[in-house]
Short mmCIF file of C-alpha atoms in Angstrom, two decimals:
data_model
loop_
_atom_site.label_atom_id
_atom_site.label_comp_id
_atom_site.label_asym_id
_atom_site.label_seq_id
_atom_site.Cartn_x
_atom_site.Cartn_y
_atom_site.Cartn_z
CA MET A 1432 3.45 -17.12 -19.59
CA THR A 1433 2.85 -15.25 -22.90
CA GLU A 1434 2.02 -11.46 -22.66
CA THR A 1435 -1.36 -12.23 -23.56
CA ASP A 1436 -1.55 -14.82 -20.60
CA GLN A 1437 -0.17 -11.96 -18.25
CA ARG A 1438 -2.82 -9.73 -20.17
CA ALA A 1439 -5.90 -11.98 -19.20
CA ASP A 1440 -4.43 -12.82 -15.74
CA LEU A 1441 -4.02 -9.17 -15.10
CA GLY A 1442 -7.75 -8.27 -16.25
CA LYS A 1443 -9.18 -10.81 -13.59
CA ASP A 1444 -6.79 -9.26 -10.94
CA ILE A 1445 -8.13 -5.64 -12.12
CA MET A 1446 -11.88 -6.99 -12.02
CA ARG A 1447 -11.16 -8.68 -8.57
CA ILE A 1448 -9.79 -4.92 -7.55
CA PHE A 1449 -12.56 -3.02 -9.43
CA ASN A 1450 -15.41 -5.27 -7.47
CA LEU A 1451 -13.46 -4.72 -4.22
CA ALA A 1452 -13.29 -0.90 -4.43
CA LEU A 1453 -16.96 -0.56 -5.73
CA LEU A 1454 -18.48 -3.08 -3.34
CA SER A 1455 -16.50 -2.05 0.03
CA PRO A 1456 -18.00 1.32 0.65
CA LEU A 1457 -21.35 0.05 -0.11
CA LEU A 1458 -21.30 -3.46 2.07
CA LEU A 1459 -18.63 -2.69 4.90
CA THR A 1460 -20.24 0.45 6.16
CA GLY A 1461 -23.46 -1.77 6.64
CA ALA A 1462 -21.65 -4.63 7.93
CA LEU A 1463 -19.40 -2.55 10.67
CA ALA A 1464 -21.41 -3.28 13.75
CA GLN A 1465 -20.80 -7.45 12.40
CA THR A 1466 -17.34 -6.99 12.09
CA THR A 1467 -15.52 -4.65 14.41
CA THR A 1468 -13.50 -7.90 15.81
CA ALA A 1469 -12.74 -8.73 11.97
CA ALA A 1470 -9.54 -6.70 12.34
CA PRO A 1471 -6.17 -8.09 13.09
CA ALA A 1472 -5.67 -7.67 17.09
CA PRO A 1473 -2.59 -5.56 17.80
CA THR A 1474 -1.60 -8.62 20.29
CA ALA A 1475 -1.46 -11.19 17.51
CA THR A 1476 1.91 -11.41 17.57
CA LEU A 1477 2.57 -15.15 17.70
CA GLY A 1478 2.11 -15.85 14.16
CA LEU A 1479 0.85 -14.57 10.95
CA THR A 1480 -2.07 -12.65 10.73
CA ILE A 1481 -4.39 -12.39 7.38
CA SER A 1482 -7.03 -10.16 7.11
CA HIS A 1483 -9.11 -11.01 3.91
CA ALA A 1484 -10.64 -8.35 1.62
CA GLY A 1485 -13.97 -7.48 2.46
CA VAL A 1486 -14.13 -8.23 6.08
CA ARG A 1487 -12.30 -5.02 7.67
CA PRO A 1488 -14.70 -2.43 8.96
CA VAL A 1489 -15.03 1.02 6.92
CA VAL A 1490 -15.86 4.02 9.15
CA ASP A 1491 -16.78 7.70 7.89
CA GLY A 1492 -13.81 10.32 8.86
CA SER A 1493 -14.83 12.18 11.85
CA SER A 1494 -16.32 15.91 10.38
CA LYS A 1495 -13.52 17.12 13.06
CA PHE A 1496 -10.51 16.04 10.64
CA PHE A 1497 -12.06 15.91 7.36
CA THR A 1498 -14.38 18.39 5.10
CA GLY A 1499 -16.68 16.28 3.01
CA SER A 1500 -17.13 12.60 2.58
CA ALA A 1501 -14.09 10.48 3.60
CA LYS A 1502 -14.44 6.57 4.13
CA VAL A 1503 -11.18 4.93 6.14
CA GLU A 1504 -10.66 1.28 6.34
CA GLN A 1505 -7.95 0.38 8.51
CA LEU A 1506 -5.46 -2.01 7.07
CA PHE A 1507 -3.34 -3.08 10.00
CA PRO A 1508 -3.02 -1.62 13.26
CA VAL A 1509 0.26 -1.47 15.06
CA ASN A 1510 2.08 -4.67 15.81
CA ALA A 1511 4.96 -4.16 18.38
CA PRO A 1512 8.07 -3.70 18.18
CA SER A 1513 6.95 -2.71 14.58
CA ARG A 1514 5.70 0.95 14.77
CA VAL A 1515 3.72 1.10 11.58
CA SER A 1516 -0.21 1.23 11.13
CA GLY A 1517 -2.04 1.79 7.68
CA GLY A 1518 -5.29 2.15 6.31
CA ILE A 1519 -7.07 2.98 3.24
CA VAL A 1520 -9.28 6.45 3.05
CA THR A 1521 -11.61 6.92 -0.01
CA PHE A 1522 -12.40 11.20 -0.30
CA ALA A 1523 -15.13 11.88 -2.49
CA PRO A 1524 -15.01 14.34 -5.08
CA GLY A 1525 -14.00 17.99 -2.95
CA ALA A 1526 -13.40 16.28 0.14
CA ARG A 1527 -10.24 16.58 1.62
CA SER A 1528 -8.30 16.15 5.12
CA ALA A 1529 -7.69 18.93 7.93
CA TRP A 1530 -4.71 20.50 7.79
CA HIS A 1531 -2.27 18.06 9.99
CA THR A 1532 0.99 17.00 11.04
CA HIS A 1533 2.68 13.71 12.07
CA PRO A 1534 5.31 13.11 14.39
CA LEU A 1535 7.29 10.84 12.66
CA GLY A 1536 6.40 11.46 8.95
CA GLN A 1537 3.63 9.60 6.58
CA VAL A 1538 3.79 8.07 3.49
CA LEU A 1539 0.88 8.05 0.78
CA ILE A 1540 0.43 5.50 -1.92
CA ILE A 1541 -2.67 6.61 -4.25
CA THR A 1542 -4.67 3.84 -5.20
CA ALA A 1543 -7.27 5.30 -7.13
CA GLY A 1544 -8.50 8.49 -8.93
CA THR A 1545 -7.10 11.90 -8.90
CA GLY A 1546 -6.32 13.75 -5.89
CA ARG A 1547 -4.60 17.24 -4.30
CA VAL A 1548 -1.82 17.71 -1.67
CA GLN A 1549 -0.07 20.71 -0.27
CA MET A 1550 2.05 21.43 2.25
CA GLU A 1551 1.73 24.73 4.40
CA GLY A 1552 3.45 27.56 2.01
CA GLY A 1553 4.03 25.27 -1.28
CA PRO A 1554 1.69 24.87 -4.00
CA ILE A 1555 -1.29 22.33 -4.47
CA GLN A 1556 0.06 19.42 -6.12
CA VAL A 1557 -2.25 16.86 -7.77
CA VAL A 1558 -1.56 13.02 -7.40
CA HIS A 1559 -2.94 10.45 -9.84
CA ALA A 1560 -3.02 6.72 -8.91
CA GLY A 1561 -0.08 5.05 -8.67
CA ASP A 1562 2.24 8.22 -7.26
CA VAL A 1563 3.40 7.88 -3.87
CA VAL A 1564 3.85 11.16 -1.40
CA ILE A 1565 6.34 11.38 1.35
CA ILE A 1566 5.50 13.74 4.04
CA PRO A 1567 8.22 14.41 6.39
CA ALA A 1568 7.66 14.47 10.19
CA HIS A 1569 6.07 17.90 11.43
CA VAL A 1570 5.45 18.86 8.30
CA LYS A 1571 2.08 20.54 8.16
CA HIS A 1572 -0.11 19.81 4.98
CA TRP A 1573 -3.84 18.54 3.97
CA HIS A 1574 -4.56 15.80 1.05
CA GLY A 1575 -8.17 15.17 -0.71
CA ALA A 1576 -9.84 14.32 -3.50
CA ALA A 1577 -9.65 16.49 -6.81
CA PRO A 1578 -12.80 18.81 -7.37
CA ASP A 1579 -14.30 16.36 -9.93
CA SER A 1580 -13.19 13.08 -9.26
CA SER A 1581 -12.35 10.62 -6.09
CA MET A 1582 -9.34 9.70 -4.67
CA SER A 1583 -8.06 6.72 -2.74
CA HIS A 1584 -4.62 6.29 -0.99
CA ILE A 1585 -3.19 4.09 1.20
CA ALA A 1586 -1.44 5.85 4.24
CA ILE A 1587 1.13 4.82 6.13
CA GLN A 1588 2.70 6.26 9.49
CA ASP A 1589 4.85 5.62 12.13
CA ASN A 1590 3.26 5.93 15.40
CA LEU A 1591 5.07 7.61 18.52
CA ASP A 1592 3.57 6.81 21.94
CA GLY A 1593 0.46 5.72 20.31
CA ASP A 1594 -0.09 9.01 18.37
CA ALA A 1595 0.41 9.13 14.39
CA VAL A 1596 -1.36 12.43 13.53
CA ASP A 1597 -2.01 16.00 15.25
CA TRP A 1598 -4.84 17.30 13.58
CA LEU A 1599 -5.08 20.89 13.25
CA GLU A 1600 -7.77 23.77 11.61
CA PRO A 1601 -9.82 22.70 8.52
CA VAL A 1602 -9.11 23.47 5.23
CA THR A 1603 -10.93 26.25 4.03
CA ASP A 1604 -12.51 26.12 0.44
CA GLN A 1605 -10.29 29.35 -0.63
CA GLN A 1606 -7.35 27.03 0.55
CA TYR A 1607 -8.59 24.43 -0.90
CA ASN A 1608 -9.20 26.00 -4.45
CA GLY A 1609 -5.88 27.73 -4.12
CA GLY A 1610 -6.86 31.01 -3.10
CA LYS A 1611 -4.31 33.03 -0.76
CA MET B 993 -22.47 11.58 -7.25
CA THR B 994 -24.36 9.16 -8.67
CA GLU B 995 -23.31 5.01 -8.18
CA THR B 996 -23.08 5.13 -12.22
CA ASP B 997 -20.79 7.88 -12.10
CA GLN B 998 -18.82 6.03 -9.61
CA ARG B 999 -18.58 2.89 -11.60
CA ALA B 1000 -17.62 5.25 -14.24
CA ASP B 1001 -14.92 6.60 -12.38
CA LEU B 1002 -13.73 3.78 -10.62
CA GLY B 1003 -13.72 2.27 -14.12
CA LYS B 1004 -11.24 4.83 -15.54
CA ASP B 1005 -9.07 4.36 -12.18
CA ILE B 1006 -8.84 1.00 -12.66
CA MET B 1007 -7.97 1.23 -16.42
CA ARG B 1008 -4.85 3.74 -15.31
CA ILE B 1009 -4.04 1.07 -12.60
CA PHE B 1010 -4.19 -1.74 -15.45
CA ASN B 1011 -2.19 0.14 -17.66
CA LEU B 1012 0.37 0.94 -15.11
CA ALA B 1013 0.36 -2.53 -13.99
CA LEU B 1014 0.73 -3.60 -17.36
CA LEU B 1015 3.76 -1.40 -18.62
CA SER B 1016 5.50 -1.02 -15.45
CA PRO B 1017 7.64 -4.37 -15.64
CA LEU B 1018 8.17 -3.97 -19.42
CA LEU B 1019 9.19 -0.32 -19.93
CA LEU B 1020 10.56 0.39 -16.45
CA THR B 1021 13.12 -2.63 -16.32
CA GLY B 1022 14.68 -1.14 -19.57
CA ALA B 1023 14.59 2.34 -18.44
CA LEU B 1024 16.19 1.42 -15.30
CA ALA B 1025 19.63 2.98 -16.04
CA GLN B 1026 17.78 6.40 -16.92
CA THR B 1027 15.88 6.39 -13.56
CA THR B 1028 17.81 5.57 -11.26
CA THR B 1029 18.03 9.22 -9.56
CA ALA B 1030 13.82 9.25 -9.83
CA ALA B 1031 13.65 7.81 -6.52
CA PRO B 1032 13.15 9.70 -3.75
CA ALA B 1033 16.21 10.86 -1.53
CA PRO B 1034 16.30 9.61 1.88
CA THR B 1035 17.40 13.25 2.29
CA ALA B 1036 14.54 15.41 1.17
CA THR B 1037 13.06 16.05 4.61
CA LEU B 1038 12.00 19.55 4.02
CA GLY B 1039 8.93 18.97 2.04
CA LEU B 1040 6.55 16.74 0.44
CA THR B 1041 8.29 14.39 -2.02
CA ILE B 1042 6.17 12.85 -4.74
CA SER B 1043 7.27 9.99 -6.74
CA HIS B 1044 4.83 9.86 -9.98
CA ALA B 1045 3.73 6.68 -11.26
CA GLY B 1046 5.91 5.06 -14.37
CA VAL B 1047 9.36 6.91 -12.98
CA ARG B 1048 10.23 4.62 -10.58
CA PRO B 1049 13.02 1.54 -11.17
CA VAL B 1050 11.78 -2.10 -10.92
CA VAL B 1051 14.40 -4.31 -11.17
CA ASP B 1052 14.96 -8.36 -11.13
CA GLY B 1053 14.55 -9.74 -7.48
CA SER B 1054 17.97 -11.35 -6.79
CA SER B 1055 18.46 -15.36 -7.55
CA LYS B 1056 19.93 -15.70 -3.64
CA PHE B 1057 16.32 -14.28 -2.53
CA PHE B 1058 13.91 -15.54 -4.79
CA THR B 1059 13.33 -18.67 -6.86
CA GLY B 1060 11.42 -17.78 -10.14
CA SER B 1061 10.89 -14.17 -11.43
CA ALA B 1062 10.19 -11.53 -9.10
CA LYS B 1063 10.11 -7.70 -9.88
CA VAL B 1064 11.06 -5.34 -7.44
CA GLU B 1065 9.81 -1.66 -7.41
CA GLN B 1066 10.77 0.46 -4.23
CA LEU B 1067 7.81 3.18 -3.64
CA PHE B 1068 9.20 5.05 -0.70
CA PRO B 1069 12.94 4.50 1.17
CA VAL B 1070 13.29 5.71 4.74
CA ASN B 1071 12.91 9.00 5.71
CA ALA B 1072 14.28 9.32 9.27
CA PRO B 1073 12.81 10.24 11.69
CA SER B 1074 10.72 7.38 10.17
CA ARG B 1075 11.90 3.70 10.34
CA VAL B 1076 9.59 2.64 7.45
CA SER B 1077 9.83 1.37 3.79
CA GLY B 1078 7.93 0.16 1.16
CA GLY B 1079 8.22 -1.42 -2.15
CA ILE B 1080 5.80 -3.55 -4.34
CA VAL B 1081 6.49 -6.98 -5.90
CA THR B 1082 5.12 -8.87 -8.73
CA PHE B 1083 5.70 -12.46 -8.73
CA ALA B 1084 4.87 -14.77 -11.47
CA PRO B 1085 3.57 -18.29 -11.33
CA GLY B 1086 5.20 -20.45 -8.98
CA ALA B 1087 8.16 -18.14 -8.14
CA ARG B 1088 8.35 -16.88 -4.24
CA SER B 1089 10.85 -15.33 -1.67
CA ALA B 1090 13.39 -17.46 0.27
CA TRP B 1091 12.47 -18.23 3.88
CA HIS B 1092 13.52 -15.23 5.67
CA THR B 1093 13.00 -12.89 8.58
CA HIS B 1094 12.22 -9.30 9.61
CA PRO B 1095 13.64 -7.55 12.76
CA LEU B 1096 10.41 -5.54 13.53
CA GLY B 1097 8.39 -7.34 11.29
CA GLN B 1098 6.53 -6.69 7.74
CA VAL B 1099 3.21 -6.31 6.58
CA LEU B 1100 2.12 -7.43 2.95
CA ILE B 1101 -1.06 -5.44 1.23
CA ILE B 1102 -2.13 -7.86 -2.06
CA THR B 1103 -2.32 -5.74 -4.73
CA ALA B 1104 -3.51 -8.42 -7.46
CA GLY B 1105 -3.21 -11.89 -8.26
CA THR B 1106 -3.30 -15.25 -5.97
CA GLY B 1107 -0.50 -15.98 -3.79
CA ARG B 1108 0.95 -18.41 -1.01
CA VAL B 1109 2.06 -17.36 2.72
CA GLN B 1110 3.93 -19.74 5.00
CA MET B 1111 5.16 -18.94 8.49
CA GLU B 1112 7.56 -22.27 9.57
CA GLY B 1113 5.57 -24.70 11.03
CA GLY B 1114 2.15 -23.55 9.82
CA PRO B 1115 0.15 -24.41 6.60
CA ILE B 1116 0.51 -22.69 3.51
CA GLN B 1117 -2.25 -19.93 3.30
CA VAL B 1118 -3.53 -18.46 0.13
CA VAL B 1119 -4.20 -14.88 -0.29
CA HIS B 1120 -6.06 -12.78 -3.02
CA ALA B 1121 -5.89 -9.23 -3.93
CA GLY B 1122 -7.06 -6.71 -1.41
CA ASP B 1123 -5.45 -9.28 1.78
CA VAL B 1124 -3.25 -8.21 4.30
CA VAL B 1125 -0.53 -10.28 5.82
CA ILE B 1126 0.68 -9.20 9.07
CA ILE B 1127 4.09 -10.77 9.82
CA PRO B 1128 5.68 -9.97 13.27
CA ALA B 1129 9.25 -9.30 14.25
CA HIS B 1130 11.54 -12.95 13.78
CA VAL B 1131 8.73 -15.03 12.31
CA LYS B 1132 10.44 -17.17 9.65
CA HIS B 1133 7.92 -17.20 6.51
CA TRP B 1134 8.16 -16.82 2.43
CA HIS B 1135 5.61 -15.68 0.41
CA GLY B 1136 5.12 -15.91 -3.24
CA ALA B 1137 2.84 -16.53 -6.23
CA ALA B 1138 0.22 -19.61 -6.32
CA PRO B 1139 1.37 -21.85 -9.39
CA ASP B 1140 -1.22 -20.72 -11.62
CA SER B 1141 -1.26 -17.06 -10.89
CA SER B 1142 0.93 -13.99 -10.48
CA MET B 1143 0.85 -12.10 -7.27
CA SER B 1144 1.61 -8.45 -6.34
CA HIS B 1145 1.87 -7.04 -2.88
CA ILE B 1146 3.04 -4.04 -1.59
CA ALA B 1147 5.88 -4.90 1.10
CA ILE B 1148 6.40 -2.45 4.27
CA GLN B 1149 8.95 -2.66 6.97
CA ASP B 1150 10.34 -1.18 9.72
CA ASN B 1151 14.22 -0.40 9.53
CA LEU B 1152 16.21 -1.13 12.19
CA ASP B 1153 19.89 0.08 11.93
CA GLY B 1154 19.21 0.21 7.90
CA ASP B 1155 18.23 -3.61 7.87
CA ALA B 1156 14.72 -4.80 7.25
CA VAL B 1157 15.29 -8.41 6.32
CA ASP B 1158 17.71 -11.34 7.01
CA TRP B 1159 17.51 -13.94 4.26
CA LEU B 1160 17.63 -17.89 4.80
CA GLU B 1161 17.59 -20.72 3.03
CA PRO B 1162 15.44 -21.14 -0.70
CA VAL B 1163 11.86 -22.18 -0.49
CA THR B 1164 12.24 -26.20 -2.01
CA ASP B 1165 10.12 -27.32 -4.82
CA GLN B 1166 8.93 -29.69 -2.09
CA GLN B 1167 7.83 -26.89 0.54
CA TYR B 1168 6.52 -25.04 -1.95
CA ASN B 1169 4.11 -27.51 -2.98
CA GLY B 1170 3.22 -28.47 0.63
CA GLY B 1171 5.36 -31.50 0.65
CA LYS B 1172 6.73 -31.87 4.23
#
């Protein structure tokens, strides 16, 4: 396979992702009622479970836990004895999570856009597509989009007794903008 | 933000990912010697750890465990008390893993291309970018690219006593092509 072939092949793949990324928040929210059974069942432990692109429900992040628009798509639930679950969150510009902690930690893989991440007492850090953020257990933090860019990340976390997050207070505009 | 803005914004993001995907196997393998300390340390448990795109080493998958060319980039190591580690694997057309199992299971998020996945005794299943494959603990299986397309996936697995995979025999050409 030549580099030109690879470039062409990657180009096709990127267009597929582009279309997926563009369509999923528009189509899947509307299709939610029809597709609530499309997510893999937590009890499907006997064989491989494949959930295809475009059929997983996307829901609005609760205003209790997010400021601004956050779309949440579960990619995979916990499948014991694994403890891991994962999803994609897409934040509109300026949107962010509330402050929160994870009992066993979390990893964010930034898949699109530019965002902000901050742990309590630390600086706001800017993240871009391709960056990976490792958040240790019990570290109070928030994450979201930059003011002028949307941001999407895959979020991966271990679940402890069915709990993967402990929500705290909202991130104020002053905090989001780096004020003390 | 209008749909046109979103499209333009996503376009920029996709180009960033495109450039990243195109460059990383070419640049990072060569830069491996310089960047072996760039991966987050497993002991970095006090605060957020961010590994930026373009600085994580990419290594060739061992010929003991892969047939054909597989490039492996670790995204995040285990950070206790989490048990999870993750990486991106890019298979050239026709390349695939050996048969293997995971002590606590694995999840694959297909990020580019078209691939094949099979559990022992089951059919070969075709996967595309955006699909998610959940592999239960102890299920013997393999995954790789389609014959005429590369395939990249994020692989996420729980580690049990430092072990996340038990390797078995190679997938023969006959098996890869669906022969009995």
